[in-house]
């Protein structure tokens, strides 16, 4: 595969994985989420809180976009992503940026995805969310 095709494939794979992490079915499944988060994962959330891999896996089902306290997802708000773009920063590293709307609250998001040598799947290594001020 030529380098440009490989870069496009890598970006598309990272976007697909990011979209999976926004899916309530994945957010409520520790096993599914664990396959998408890097063991060295760190997040700085929109609240400013710092999350580690284990903290995120434990909390994810109850965070926004999950099913919460056993309710079905049909009536619950979902993350609506837009303007998602990515760029390959180096071999095995993809940077994604996008915005989300969640029940009227917007955030700008940035994720670093990495694929370690010998691995076939991409895992989120770092994520940051920043609230978008009203009217912006």
PDB file of C-alpha atoms in Angstrom:
ATOM      1  CA  UNK A   1       0.000   0.000   0.000  1.00  0.00           C
ATOM      2  CA  UNK A   2       1.370   3.428  -0.871  1.00  0.00           C
ATOM      3  CA  UNK A   3       2.097   5.864   2.021  1.00  0.00           C
ATOM      4  CA  UNK A   4      -0.902   8.124   1.341  1.00  0.00           C
ATOM      5  CA  UNK A   5      -3.275   5.150   1.195  1.00  0.00           C
ATOM      6  CA  UNK A   6      -1.813   3.812   4.442  1.00  0.00           C
ATOM      7  CA  UNK A   7      -2.231   7.200   6.150  1.00  0.00           C
ATOM      8  CA  UNK A   8      -5.859   7.378   4.991  1.00  0.00           C
ATOM      9  CA  UNK A   9      -6.478   3.836   6.246  1.00  0.00           C
ATOM     10  CA  UNK A  10      -4.907   4.691   9.628  1.00  0.00           C
ATOM     11  CA  UNK A  11      -6.982   7.870  10.020  1.00  0.00           C
ATOM     12  CA  UNK A  12     -10.160   6.026   9.012  1.00  0.00           C
ATOM     13  CA  UNK A  13      -9.441   3.239  11.506  1.00  0.00           C
ATOM     14  CA  UNK A  14      -8.929   5.785  14.308  1.00  0.00           C
ATOM     15  CA  UNK A  15     -12.156   7.592  13.366  1.00  0.00           C
ATOM     16  CA  UNK A  16     -14.042   4.291  13.391  1.00  0.00           C
ATOM     17  CA  UNK A  17     -12.649   3.476  16.851  1.00  0.00           C
ATOM     18  CA  UNK A  18     -13.514   6.974  18.151  1.00  0.00           C
ATOM     19  CA  UNK A  19     -17.087   6.590  16.937  1.00  0.00           C
ATOM     20  CA  UNK A  20     -17.285   3.218  18.673  1.00  0.00           C
ATOM     21  CA  UNK A  21     -16.306   4.865  21.969  1.00  0.00           C
ATOM     22  CA  UNK A  22     -19.217   7.296  21.558  1.00  0.00           C
ATOM     23  CA  UNK A  23     -21.682   4.399  21.178  1.00  0.00           C
ATOM     24  CA  UNK A  24     -23.693   3.730  24.380  1.00  0.00           C
ATOM     25  CA  UNK A  25     -23.353  -0.045  23.852  1.00  0.00           C
ATOM     26  CA  UNK A  26     -19.559   0.268  23.963  1.00  0.00           C
ATOM     27  CA  UNK A  27     -19.564   2.803  26.814  1.00  0.00           C
ATOM     28  CA  UNK A  28     -21.518   0.377  29.006  1.00  0.00           C
ATOM     29  CA  UNK A  29     -19.318  -2.636  28.219  1.00  0.00           C
ATOM     30  CA  UNK A  30     -16.013  -2.759  30.082  1.00  0.00           C
ATOM     31  CA  UNK A  31     -14.717  -5.448  27.709  1.00  0.00           C
ATOM     32  CA  UNK A  32     -15.500  -3.451  24.561  1.00  0.00           C
ATOM     33  CA  UNK A  33     -14.171  -0.175  25.966  1.00  0.00           C
ATOM     34  CA  UNK A  34     -10.992  -1.877  27.268  1.00  0.00           C
ATOM     35  CA  UNK A  35     -10.130  -2.983  23.713  1.00  0.00           C
ATOM     36  CA  UNK A  36     -10.292   0.637  22.549  1.00  0.00           C
ATOM     37  CA  UNK A  37      -8.438   2.358  25.397  1.00  0.00           C
ATOM     38  CA  UNK A  38      -4.671   2.130  25.656  1.00  0.00           C
ATOM     39  CA  UNK A  39      -3.441   0.776  29.024  1.00  0.00           C
ATOM     40  CA  UNK A  40      -1.547   4.099  29.401  1.00  0.00           C
ATOM     41  CA  UNK A  41      -4.693   6.113  28.580  1.00  0.00           C
ATOM     42  CA  UNK A  42      -5.180   9.562  30.120  1.00  0.00           C
ATOM     43  CA  UNK A  43      -8.071  11.966  29.641  1.00  0.00           C
ATOM     44  CA  UNK A  44      -8.562  15.551  30.674  1.00  0.00           C
ATOM     45  CA  UNK A  45     -12.330  15.891  30.625  1.00  0.00           C
ATOM     46  CA  UNK A  46     -14.445  18.955  29.899  1.00  0.00           C
ATOM     47  CA  UNK A  47     -14.737  19.385  33.678  1.00  0.00           C
ATOM     48  CA  UNK A  48     -10.946  19.557  34.006  1.00  0.00           C
ATOM     49  CA  UNK A  49     -10.804  16.190  35.777  1.00  0.00           C
ATOM     50  CA  UNK A  50      -7.903  13.880  34.902  1.00  0.00           C
ATOM     51  CA  UNK A  51      -8.866  10.254  34.232  1.00  0.00           C
ATOM     52  CA  UNK A  52      -6.652   7.173  34.037  1.00  0.00           C
ATOM     53  CA  UNK A  53      -7.374   3.934  32.190  1.00  0.00           C
ATOM     54  CA  UNK A  54      -8.835   2.129  35.215  1.00  0.00           C
ATOM     55  CA  UNK A  55     -10.797   5.161  36.397  1.00  0.00           C
ATOM     56  CA  UNK A  56     -12.334   5.608  32.966  1.00  0.00           C
ATOM     57  CA  UNK A  57     -13.271   1.958  32.539  1.00  0.00           C
ATOM     58  CA  UNK A  58     -14.950   1.968  35.965  1.00  0.00           C
ATOM     59  CA  UNK A  59     -16.865   5.227  35.387  1.00  0.00           C
ATOM     60  CA  UNK A  60     -17.672   5.065  31.657  1.00  0.00           C
ATOM     61  CA  UNK A  61     -21.052   3.272  31.944  1.00  0.00           C
ATOM     62  CA  UNK A  62     -22.387   6.056  34.190  1.00  0.00           C
ATOM     63  CA  UNK A  63     -20.871   9.021  32.350  1.00  0.00           C
ATOM     64  CA  UNK A  64     -22.728  11.037  29.711  1.00  0.00           C
ATOM     65  CA  UNK A  65     -23.566   8.884  26.729  1.00  0.00           C
ATOM     66  CA  UNK A  66     -23.742   5.631  28.709  1.00  0.00           C
ATOM     67  CA  UNK A  67     -26.905   3.914  29.860  1.00  0.00           C
ATOM     68  CA  UNK A  68     -26.664   5.318  33.402  1.00  0.00           C
ATOM     69  CA  UNK A  69     -28.512   3.450  36.117  1.00  0.00           C
ATOM     70  CA  UNK A  70     -29.872   0.580  34.082  1.00  0.00           C
ATOM     71  CA  UNK A  71     -32.200   2.634  31.887  1.00  0.00           C
ATOM     72  CA  UNK A  72     -32.412   1.835  28.185  1.00  0.00           C
ATOM     73  CA  UNK A  73     -30.513   4.106  25.825  1.00  0.00           C
ATOM     74  CA  UNK A  74     -33.459   4.806  23.556  1.00  0.00           C
ATOM     75  CA  UNK A  75     -34.593   7.941  25.384  1.00  0.00           C
ATOM     76  CA  UNK A  76     -31.232   9.111  26.692  1.00  0.00           C
ATOM     77  CA  UNK A  77     -29.108  11.787  25.032  1.00  0.00           C
ATOM     78  CA  UNK A  78     -26.236  10.623  22.827  1.00  0.00           C
ATOM     79  CA  UNK A  79     -23.046  12.302  21.721  1.00  0.00           C
ATOM     80  CA  UNK A  80     -23.490  13.767  18.245  1.00  0.00           C
ATOM     81  CA  UNK A  81     -20.052  14.219  16.651  1.00  0.00           C
ATOM     82  CA  UNK A  82     -19.292  16.628  13.816  1.00  0.00           C
ATOM     83  CA  UNK A  83     -16.319  17.924  11.825  1.00  0.00           C
ATOM     84  CA  UNK A  84     -14.143  14.928  12.699  1.00  0.00           C
ATOM     85  CA  UNK A  85     -10.785  15.055  10.967  1.00  0.00           C
ATOM     86  CA  UNK A  86      -7.521  13.262  11.522  1.00  0.00           C
ATOM     87  CA  UNK A  87      -3.869  13.407  10.647  1.00  0.00           C
ATOM     88  CA  UNK A  88      -1.053  10.892  11.004  1.00  0.00           C
ATOM     89  CA  UNK A  89       1.594  12.490  13.240  1.00  0.00           C
ATOM     90  CA  UNK A  90       4.049   9.589  13.005  1.00  0.00           C
ATOM     91  CA  UNK A  91       3.956   5.901  12.261  1.00  0.00           C
ATOM     92  CA  UNK A  92       1.407   4.428  14.671  1.00  0.00           C
ATOM     93  CA  UNK A  93       0.092   7.818  15.935  1.00  0.00           C
ATOM     94  CA  UNK A  94      -3.114   9.498  14.693  1.00  0.00           C
ATOM     95  CA  UNK A  95      -4.490  12.797  16.011  1.00  0.00           C
ATOM     96  CA  UNK A  96      -8.253  13.366  15.718  1.00  0.00           C
ATOM     97  CA  UNK A  97     -10.141  16.593  16.349  1.00  0.00           C
ATOM     98  CA  UNK A  98     -13.892  17.113  16.309  1.00  0.00           C
ATOM     99  CA  UNK A  99     -16.846  18.627  18.121  1.00  0.00           C
ATOM    100  CA  UNK A 100     -19.683  16.978  19.977  1.00  0.00           C
ATOM    101  CA  UNK A 101     -23.130  18.072  20.986  1.00  0.00           C
ATOM    102  CA  UNK A 102     -24.585  16.296  23.984  1.00  0.00           C
ATOM    103  CA  UNK A 103     -28.060  17.408  24.984  1.00  0.00           C
ATOM    104  CA  UNK A 104     -27.309  20.980  23.899  1.00  0.00           C
ATOM    105  CA  UNK A 105     -23.811  21.123  25.413  1.00  0.00           C
ATOM    106  CA  UNK A 106     -21.000  21.434  22.899  1.00  0.00           C
ATOM    107  CA  UNK A 107     -17.362  20.471  23.349  1.00  0.00           C
ATOM    108  CA  UNK A 108     -14.257  20.527  21.188  1.00  0.00           C
ATOM    109  CA  UNK A 109     -12.366  17.264  21.415  1.00  0.00           C
ATOM    110  CA  UNK A 110      -8.877  16.051  20.644  1.00  0.00           C
ATOM    111  CA  UNK A 111      -7.717  12.425  20.736  1.00  0.00           C
ATOM    112  CA  UNK A 112      -4.423  10.686  20.157  1.00  0.00           C
ATOM    113  CA  UNK A 113      -4.683   7.119  18.920  1.00  0.00           C
ATOM    114  CA  UNK A 114      -1.770   4.749  18.782  1.00  0.00           C
ATOM    115  CA  UNK A 115      -1.049   1.330  17.406  1.00  0.00           C
ATOM    116  CA  UNK A 116       1.846  -0.423  19.069  1.00  0.00           C
ATOM    117  CA  UNK A 117       4.276  -2.591  17.106  1.00  0.00           C
ATOM    118  CA  UNK A 118       2.783  -6.012  16.566  1.00  0.00           C
ATOM    119  CA  UNK A 119      -0.797  -4.854  17.291  1.00  0.00           C
ATOM    120  CA  UNK A 120      -3.464  -4.599  14.644  1.00  0.00           C
ATOM    121  CA  UNK A 121      -5.957  -2.389  16.512  1.00  0.00           C
ATOM    122  CA  UNK A 122      -5.834   1.275  17.372  1.00  0.00           C
ATOM    123  CA  UNK A 123      -6.235   2.374  20.992  1.00  0.00           C
ATOM    124  CA  UNK A 124      -6.986   5.794  22.413  1.00  0.00           C
ATOM    125  CA  UNK A 125      -3.881   7.009  24.231  1.00  0.00           C
ATOM    126  CA  UNK A 126      -5.016  10.535  25.166  1.00  0.00           C
ATOM    127  CA  UNK A 127      -8.260  12.504  25.032  1.00  0.00           C
ATOM    128  CA  UNK A 128      -9.165  16.052  25.952  1.00  0.00           C
ATOM    129  CA  UNK A 129     -12.515  17.829  25.864  1.00  0.00           C
ATOM    130  CA  UNK A 130     -13.031  21.576  26.153  1.00  0.00           C
ATOM    131  CA  UNK A 131     -16.504  23.094  26.558  1.00  0.00           C
ATOM    132  CA  UNK A 132     -17.585  25.492  23.833  1.00  0.00           C
ATOM    133  CA  UNK A 133     -18.859  28.756  25.314  1.00  0.00           C
ATOM    134  CA  UNK A 134     -22.508  29.602  24.645  1.00  0.00           C
ATOM    135  CA  UNK A 135     -22.880  31.599  21.461  1.00  0.00           C
ATOM    136  CA  UNK A 136     -19.559  30.459  19.984  1.00  0.00           C
TER     137      UNK A 136
END
